PDB file of C-alpha atoms in Angstrom:
ATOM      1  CA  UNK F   1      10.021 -12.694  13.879  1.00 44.00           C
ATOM      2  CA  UNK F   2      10.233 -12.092   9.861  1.00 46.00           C
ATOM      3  CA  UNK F   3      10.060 -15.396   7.824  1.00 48.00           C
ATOM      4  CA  UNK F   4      13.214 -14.097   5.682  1.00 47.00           C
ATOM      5  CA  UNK F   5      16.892 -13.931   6.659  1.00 49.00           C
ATOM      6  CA  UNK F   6      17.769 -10.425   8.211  1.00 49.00           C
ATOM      7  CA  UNK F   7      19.608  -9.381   4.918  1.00 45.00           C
ATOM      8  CA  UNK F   8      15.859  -9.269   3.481  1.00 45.00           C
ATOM      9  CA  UNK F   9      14.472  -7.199   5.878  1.00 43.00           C
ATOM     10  CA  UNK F  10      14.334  -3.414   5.385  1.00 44.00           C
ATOM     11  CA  UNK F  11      16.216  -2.632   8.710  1.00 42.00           C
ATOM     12  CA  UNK F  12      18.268  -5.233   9.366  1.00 42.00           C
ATOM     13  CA  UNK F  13      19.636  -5.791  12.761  1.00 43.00           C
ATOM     14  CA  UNK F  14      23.198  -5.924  13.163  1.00 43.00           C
ATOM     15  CA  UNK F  15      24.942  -9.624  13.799  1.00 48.00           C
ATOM     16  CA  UNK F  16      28.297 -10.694  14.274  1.00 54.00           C
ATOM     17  CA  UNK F  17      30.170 -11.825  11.325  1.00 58.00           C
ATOM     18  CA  UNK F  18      29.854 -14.904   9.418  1.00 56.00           C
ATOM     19  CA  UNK F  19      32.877 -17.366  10.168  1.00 62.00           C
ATOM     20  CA  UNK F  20      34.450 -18.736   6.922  1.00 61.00           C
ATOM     21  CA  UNK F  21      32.942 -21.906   6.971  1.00 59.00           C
ATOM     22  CA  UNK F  22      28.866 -20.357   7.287  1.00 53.00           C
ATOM     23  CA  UNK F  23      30.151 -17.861   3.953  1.00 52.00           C
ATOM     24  CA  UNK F  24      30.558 -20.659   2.198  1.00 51.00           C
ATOM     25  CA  UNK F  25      27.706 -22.587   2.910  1.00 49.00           C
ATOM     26  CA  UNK F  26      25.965 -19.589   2.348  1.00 46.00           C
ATOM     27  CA  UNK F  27      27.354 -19.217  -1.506  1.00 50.00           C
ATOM     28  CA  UNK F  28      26.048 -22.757  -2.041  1.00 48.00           C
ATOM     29  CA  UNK F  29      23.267 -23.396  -0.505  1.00 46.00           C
ATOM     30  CA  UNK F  30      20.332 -22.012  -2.773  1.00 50.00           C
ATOM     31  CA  UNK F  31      17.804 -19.462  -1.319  1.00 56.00           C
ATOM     32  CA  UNK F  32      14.667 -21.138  -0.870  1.00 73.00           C
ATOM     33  CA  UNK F  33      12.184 -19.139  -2.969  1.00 74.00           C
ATOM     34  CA  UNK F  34      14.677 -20.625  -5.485  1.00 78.00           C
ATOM     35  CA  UNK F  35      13.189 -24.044  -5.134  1.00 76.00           C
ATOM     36  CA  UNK F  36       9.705 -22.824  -5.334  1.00 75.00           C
ATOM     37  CA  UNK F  37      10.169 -22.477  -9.298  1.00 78.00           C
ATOM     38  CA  UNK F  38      11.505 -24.740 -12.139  1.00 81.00           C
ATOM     39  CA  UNK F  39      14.278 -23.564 -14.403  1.00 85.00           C
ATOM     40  CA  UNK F  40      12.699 -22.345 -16.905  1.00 85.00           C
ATOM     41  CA  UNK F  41      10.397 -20.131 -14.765  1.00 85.00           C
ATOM     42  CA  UNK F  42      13.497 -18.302 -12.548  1.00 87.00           C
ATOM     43  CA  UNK F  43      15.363 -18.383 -15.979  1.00 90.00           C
ATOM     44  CA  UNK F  44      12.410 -15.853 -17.398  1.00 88.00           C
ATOM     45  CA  UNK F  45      12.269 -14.027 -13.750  1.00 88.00           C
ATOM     46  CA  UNK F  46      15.895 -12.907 -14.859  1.00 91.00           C
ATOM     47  CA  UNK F  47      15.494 -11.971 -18.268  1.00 90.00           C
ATOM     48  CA  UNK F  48      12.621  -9.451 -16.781  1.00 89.00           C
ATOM     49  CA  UNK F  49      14.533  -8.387 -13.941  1.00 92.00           C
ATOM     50  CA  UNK F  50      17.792  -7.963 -16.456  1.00 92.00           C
ATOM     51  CA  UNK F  51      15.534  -5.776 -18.240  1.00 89.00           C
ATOM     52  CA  UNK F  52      14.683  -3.506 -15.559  1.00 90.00           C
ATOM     53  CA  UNK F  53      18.336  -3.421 -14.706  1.00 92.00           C
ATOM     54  CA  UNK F  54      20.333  -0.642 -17.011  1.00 89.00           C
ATOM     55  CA  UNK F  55      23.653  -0.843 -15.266  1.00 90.00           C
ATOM     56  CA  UNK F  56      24.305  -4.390 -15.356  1.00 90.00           C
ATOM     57  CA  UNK F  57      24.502  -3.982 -11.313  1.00 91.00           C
ATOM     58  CA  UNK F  58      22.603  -6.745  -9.747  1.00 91.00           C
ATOM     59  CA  UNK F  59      20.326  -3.951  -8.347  1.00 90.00           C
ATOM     60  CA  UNK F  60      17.167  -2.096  -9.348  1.00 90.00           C
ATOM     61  CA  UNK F  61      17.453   0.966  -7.976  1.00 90.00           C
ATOM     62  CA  UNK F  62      16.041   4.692  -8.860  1.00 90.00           C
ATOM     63  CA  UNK F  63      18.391   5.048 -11.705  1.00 90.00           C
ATOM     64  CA  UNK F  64      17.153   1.953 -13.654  1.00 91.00           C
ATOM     65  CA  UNK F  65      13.421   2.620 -12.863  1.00 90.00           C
ATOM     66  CA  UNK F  66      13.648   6.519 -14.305  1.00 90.00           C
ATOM     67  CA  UNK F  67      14.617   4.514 -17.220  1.00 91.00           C
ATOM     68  CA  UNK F  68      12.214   1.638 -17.659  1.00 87.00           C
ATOM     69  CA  UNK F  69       9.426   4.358 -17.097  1.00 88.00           C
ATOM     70  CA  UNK F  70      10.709   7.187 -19.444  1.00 88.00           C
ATOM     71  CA  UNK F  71      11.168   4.508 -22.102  1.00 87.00           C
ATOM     72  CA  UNK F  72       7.308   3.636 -21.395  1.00 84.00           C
ATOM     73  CA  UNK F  73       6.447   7.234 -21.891  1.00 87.00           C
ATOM     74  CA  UNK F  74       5.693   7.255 -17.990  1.00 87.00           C
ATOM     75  CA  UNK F  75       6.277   9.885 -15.424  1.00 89.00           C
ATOM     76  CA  UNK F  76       6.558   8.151 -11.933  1.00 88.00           C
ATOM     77  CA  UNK F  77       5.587  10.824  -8.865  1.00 90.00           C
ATOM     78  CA  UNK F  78       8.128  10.696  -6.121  1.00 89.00           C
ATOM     79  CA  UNK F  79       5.470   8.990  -3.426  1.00 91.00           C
ATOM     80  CA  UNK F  80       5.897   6.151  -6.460  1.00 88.00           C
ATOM     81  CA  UNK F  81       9.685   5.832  -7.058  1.00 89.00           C
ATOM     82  CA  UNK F  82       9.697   5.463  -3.227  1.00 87.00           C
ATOM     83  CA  UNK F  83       6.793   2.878  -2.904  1.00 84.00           C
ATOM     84  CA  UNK F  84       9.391   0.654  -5.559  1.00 83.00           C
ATOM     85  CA  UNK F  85      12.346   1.606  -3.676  1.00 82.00           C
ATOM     86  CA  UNK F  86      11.668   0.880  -0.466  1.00 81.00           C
ATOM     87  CA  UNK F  87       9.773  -2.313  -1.470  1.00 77.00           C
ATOM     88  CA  UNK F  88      10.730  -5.715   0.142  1.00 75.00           C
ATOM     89  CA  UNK F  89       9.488  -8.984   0.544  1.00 73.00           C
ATOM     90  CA  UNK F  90       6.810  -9.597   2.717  1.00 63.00           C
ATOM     91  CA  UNK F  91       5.819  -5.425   2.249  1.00 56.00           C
ATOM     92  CA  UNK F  92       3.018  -5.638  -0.184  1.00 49.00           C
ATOM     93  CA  UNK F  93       0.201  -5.073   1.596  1.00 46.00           C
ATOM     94  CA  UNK F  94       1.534  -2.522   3.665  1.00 43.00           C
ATOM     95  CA  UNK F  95       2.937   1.110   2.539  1.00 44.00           C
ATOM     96  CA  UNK F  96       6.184   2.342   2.909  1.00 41.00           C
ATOM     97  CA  UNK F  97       7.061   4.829   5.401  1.00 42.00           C
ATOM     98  CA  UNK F  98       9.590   7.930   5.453  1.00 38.00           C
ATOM     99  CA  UNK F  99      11.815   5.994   7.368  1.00 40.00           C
ATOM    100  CA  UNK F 100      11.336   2.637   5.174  1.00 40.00           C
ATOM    101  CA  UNK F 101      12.112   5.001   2.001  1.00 39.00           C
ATOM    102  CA  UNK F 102      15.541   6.363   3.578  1.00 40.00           C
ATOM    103  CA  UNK F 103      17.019   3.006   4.240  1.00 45.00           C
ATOM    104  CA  UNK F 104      18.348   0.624   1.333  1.00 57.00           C
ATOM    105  CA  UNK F 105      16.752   1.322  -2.104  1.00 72.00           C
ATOM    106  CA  UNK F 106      16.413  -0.667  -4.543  1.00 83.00           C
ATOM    107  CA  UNK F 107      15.959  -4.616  -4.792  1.00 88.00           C
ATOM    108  CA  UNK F 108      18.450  -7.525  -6.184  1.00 89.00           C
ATOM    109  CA  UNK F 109      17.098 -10.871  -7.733  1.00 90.00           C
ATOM    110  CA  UNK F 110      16.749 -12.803  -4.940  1.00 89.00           C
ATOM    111  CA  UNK F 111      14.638 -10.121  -3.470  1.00 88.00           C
ATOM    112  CA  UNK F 112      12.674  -9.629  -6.315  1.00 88.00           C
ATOM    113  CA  UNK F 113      12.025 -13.577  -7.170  1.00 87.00           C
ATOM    114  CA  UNK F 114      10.966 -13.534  -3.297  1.00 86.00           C
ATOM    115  CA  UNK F 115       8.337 -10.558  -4.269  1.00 83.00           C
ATOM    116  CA  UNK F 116       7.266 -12.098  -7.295  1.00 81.00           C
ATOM    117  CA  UNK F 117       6.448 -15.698  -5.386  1.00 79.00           C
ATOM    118  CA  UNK F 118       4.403 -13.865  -2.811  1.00 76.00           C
ATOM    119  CA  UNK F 119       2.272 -12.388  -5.444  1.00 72.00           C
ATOM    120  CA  UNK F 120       2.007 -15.669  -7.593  1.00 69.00           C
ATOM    121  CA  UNK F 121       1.258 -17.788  -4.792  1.00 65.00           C
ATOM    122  CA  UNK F 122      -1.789 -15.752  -3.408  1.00 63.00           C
ATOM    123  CA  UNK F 123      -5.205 -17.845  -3.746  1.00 57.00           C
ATOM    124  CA  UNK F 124      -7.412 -16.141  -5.278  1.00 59.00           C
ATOM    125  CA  UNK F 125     -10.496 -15.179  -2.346  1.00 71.00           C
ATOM    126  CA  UNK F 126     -13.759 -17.061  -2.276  1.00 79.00           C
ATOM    127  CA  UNK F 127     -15.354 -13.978  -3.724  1.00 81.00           C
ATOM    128  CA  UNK F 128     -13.421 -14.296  -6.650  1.00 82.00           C
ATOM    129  CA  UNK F 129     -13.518 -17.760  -7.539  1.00 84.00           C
ATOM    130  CA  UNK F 130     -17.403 -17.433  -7.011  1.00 88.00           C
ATOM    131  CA  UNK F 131     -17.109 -14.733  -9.542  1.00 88.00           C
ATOM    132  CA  UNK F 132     -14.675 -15.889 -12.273  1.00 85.00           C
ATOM    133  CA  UNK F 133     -16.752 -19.301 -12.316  1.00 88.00           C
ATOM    134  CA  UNK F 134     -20.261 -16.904 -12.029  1.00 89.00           C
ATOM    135  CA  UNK F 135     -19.090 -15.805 -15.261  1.00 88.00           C
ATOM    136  CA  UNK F 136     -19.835 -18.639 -17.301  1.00 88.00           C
ATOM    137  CA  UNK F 137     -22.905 -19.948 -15.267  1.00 90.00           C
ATOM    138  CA  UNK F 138     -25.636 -17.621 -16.899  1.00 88.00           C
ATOM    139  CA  UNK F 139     -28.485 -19.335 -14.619  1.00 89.00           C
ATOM    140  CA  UNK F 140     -27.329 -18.621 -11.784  1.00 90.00           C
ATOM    141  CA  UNK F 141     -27.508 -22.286 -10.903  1.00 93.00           C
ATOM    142  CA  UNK F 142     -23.925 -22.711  -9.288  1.00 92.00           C
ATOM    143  CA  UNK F 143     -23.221 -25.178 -11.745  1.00 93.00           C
ATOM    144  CA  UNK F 144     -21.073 -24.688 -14.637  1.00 93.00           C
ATOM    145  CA  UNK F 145     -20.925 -27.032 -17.993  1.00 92.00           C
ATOM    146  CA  UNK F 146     -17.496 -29.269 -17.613  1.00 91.00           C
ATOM    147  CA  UNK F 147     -17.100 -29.162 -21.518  1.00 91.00           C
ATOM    148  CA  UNK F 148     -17.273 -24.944 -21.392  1.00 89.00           C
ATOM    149  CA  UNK F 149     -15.162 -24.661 -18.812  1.00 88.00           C
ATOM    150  CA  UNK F 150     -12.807 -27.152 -20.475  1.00 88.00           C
ATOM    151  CA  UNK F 151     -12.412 -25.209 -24.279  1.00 88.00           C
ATOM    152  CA  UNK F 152     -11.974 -22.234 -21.833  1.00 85.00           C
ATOM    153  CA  UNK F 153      -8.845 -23.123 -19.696  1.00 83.00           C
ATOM    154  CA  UNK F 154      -7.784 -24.824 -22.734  1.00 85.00           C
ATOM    155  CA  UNK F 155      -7.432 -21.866 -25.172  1.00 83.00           C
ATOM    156  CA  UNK F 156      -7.431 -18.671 -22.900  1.00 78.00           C
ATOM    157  CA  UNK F 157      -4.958 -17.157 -20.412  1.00 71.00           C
ATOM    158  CA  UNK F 158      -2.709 -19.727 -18.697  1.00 76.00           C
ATOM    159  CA  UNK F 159      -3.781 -22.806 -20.145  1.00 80.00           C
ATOM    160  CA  UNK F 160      -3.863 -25.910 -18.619  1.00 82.00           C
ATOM    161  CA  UNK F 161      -3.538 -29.371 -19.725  1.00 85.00           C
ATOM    162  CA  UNK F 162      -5.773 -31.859 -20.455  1.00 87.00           C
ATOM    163  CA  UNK F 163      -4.640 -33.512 -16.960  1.00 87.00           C
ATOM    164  CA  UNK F 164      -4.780 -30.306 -15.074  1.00 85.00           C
ATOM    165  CA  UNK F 165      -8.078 -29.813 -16.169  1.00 85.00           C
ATOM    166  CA  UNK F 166      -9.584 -33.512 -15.228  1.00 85.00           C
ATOM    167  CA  UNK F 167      -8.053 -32.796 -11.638  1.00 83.00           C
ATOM    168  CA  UNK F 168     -10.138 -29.774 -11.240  1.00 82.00           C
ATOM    169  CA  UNK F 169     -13.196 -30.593 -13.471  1.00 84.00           C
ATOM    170  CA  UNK F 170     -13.947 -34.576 -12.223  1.00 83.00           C
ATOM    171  CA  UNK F 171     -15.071 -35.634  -8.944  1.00 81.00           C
ATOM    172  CA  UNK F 172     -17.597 -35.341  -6.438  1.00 84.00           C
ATOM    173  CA  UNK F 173     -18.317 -32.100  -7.792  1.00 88.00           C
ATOM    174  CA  UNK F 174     -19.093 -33.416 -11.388  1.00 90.00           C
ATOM    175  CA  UNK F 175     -22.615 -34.765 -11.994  1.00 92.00           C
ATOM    176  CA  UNK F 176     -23.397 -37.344 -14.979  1.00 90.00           C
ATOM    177  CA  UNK F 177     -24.652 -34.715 -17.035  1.00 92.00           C
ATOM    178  CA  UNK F 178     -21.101 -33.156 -16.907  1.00 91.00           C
ATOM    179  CA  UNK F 179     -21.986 -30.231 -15.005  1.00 91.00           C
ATOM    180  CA  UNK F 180     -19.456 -28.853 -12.223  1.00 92.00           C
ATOM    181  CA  UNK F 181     -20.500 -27.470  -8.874  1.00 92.00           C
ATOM    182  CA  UNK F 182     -18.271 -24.501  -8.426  1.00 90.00           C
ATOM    183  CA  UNK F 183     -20.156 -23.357  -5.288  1.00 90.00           C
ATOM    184  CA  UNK F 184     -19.711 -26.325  -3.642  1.00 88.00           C
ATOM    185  CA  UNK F 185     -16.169 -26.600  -4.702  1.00 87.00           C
ATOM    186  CA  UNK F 186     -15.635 -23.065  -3.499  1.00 85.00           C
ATOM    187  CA  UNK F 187     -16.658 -23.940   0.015  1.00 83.00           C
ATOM    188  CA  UNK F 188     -14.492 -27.194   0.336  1.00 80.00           C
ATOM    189  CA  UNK F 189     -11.288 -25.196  -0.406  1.00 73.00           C
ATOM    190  CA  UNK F 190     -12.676 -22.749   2.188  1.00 66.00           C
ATOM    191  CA  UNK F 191     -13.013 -25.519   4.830  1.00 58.00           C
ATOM    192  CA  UNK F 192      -9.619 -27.079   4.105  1.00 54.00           C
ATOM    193  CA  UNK F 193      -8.261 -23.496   4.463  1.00 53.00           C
ATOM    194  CA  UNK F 194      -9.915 -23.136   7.919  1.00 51.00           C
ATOM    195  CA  UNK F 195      -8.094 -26.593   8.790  1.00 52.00           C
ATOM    196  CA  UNK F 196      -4.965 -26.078   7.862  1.00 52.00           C
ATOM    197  CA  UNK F 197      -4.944 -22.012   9.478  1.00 50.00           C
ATOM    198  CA  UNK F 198      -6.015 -24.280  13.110  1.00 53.00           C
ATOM    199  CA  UNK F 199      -3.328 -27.282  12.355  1.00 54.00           C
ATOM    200  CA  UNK F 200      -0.565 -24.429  12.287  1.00 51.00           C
ATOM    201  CA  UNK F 201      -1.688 -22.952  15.495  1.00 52.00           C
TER     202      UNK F 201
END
């Protein structure tokens, strides 16, 4: 059973029609990927999609993409234009087939704010935590320096806060010398993972 409402799906099965009442609710009640984000952040989700979006339809489909890529001096192979096409939420990690691609094509916003939160919300592995904190640890020691690591989440990338960083940088996995155990760290989030995959079973 998919996680999203059959309209989502790429094949969606046919149901008998909505009463009056349950269209209505529908228009007001607010997908849920929706609440996943603050203003601001679905309010730049739609100036990007907008972008993408030529004819002002509500839908990306092959039209608008020939035209996003041609204006970035790209030529996208047909396997490619139906990869985007055919893409839905809850598809990334699988490739389209034929039969996917000859279906609907395209994606609306809801759709694509859905795609977008399954992509943002991925933790990064174990591998690649050990790695992006192996970076700045040039002994090898596991251990990075707290006032480092704070000057780099402070000036670089997506930047965090001077609170954000105190709830990842002090604790049990800070020693007086102000040196945090990333290692250490990394394996805690991978035991908490373990117990909340069993607690859903």
């Amino acid at each position: 059973m998919s996680r999203y409402p059959d309209y989502l799906s790429p094949n969606p099965t046919p149901t008998k029609p909505l009463t009056k009442a349950q269209k209505s609710r529908a228009r007001r009640e607010p997908s849920g990927v929706f609440s996943l984000f603050q203003a601001p952040q679905i309010q730049q989700f739609k100036e990007a999609f907008q972008l993408v979006d030529h004819d002002k339809d509500g839908w990306v489909n092959e039209s608008d993409l020939k035209e996003i890529f041609a204006s970035l001096g790209i030529s996208p192979s047909k396997q490619m234009m139906d990869d985007l096409l055919s893409a839905r939420p809850g598809t990334h990690n699988r490739t389209s087939s034929y039969e996917d691609a000859s279906t609907d094509r395209g994606i609306n916003f809801t759709m694509f704010l859905t795609m977008m939160s399954e992509r943002l919300f991925e933790f990064d592995t174990e591998a690649e935590l050990l790695e992006a904190f192996g970076s700045f640890d040039e002994n090898d020691s596991g251990m990075v320096r707290v006032d480092e690591m704070k000057k780099w989440l402070s000036e670089v990338g997506e930047r965090m806060d001077e609170q954000e960083m105190d709830r990842l940088l002090k604790g049990p996995f800070t020693d007086r010398q102000g040196n945090f155990n990333y290692r250490e760290w990394v394996k805690v989030l991978r035991v908490n993972d373990a117990d909340e995959a069993e607690n859903t079973l």
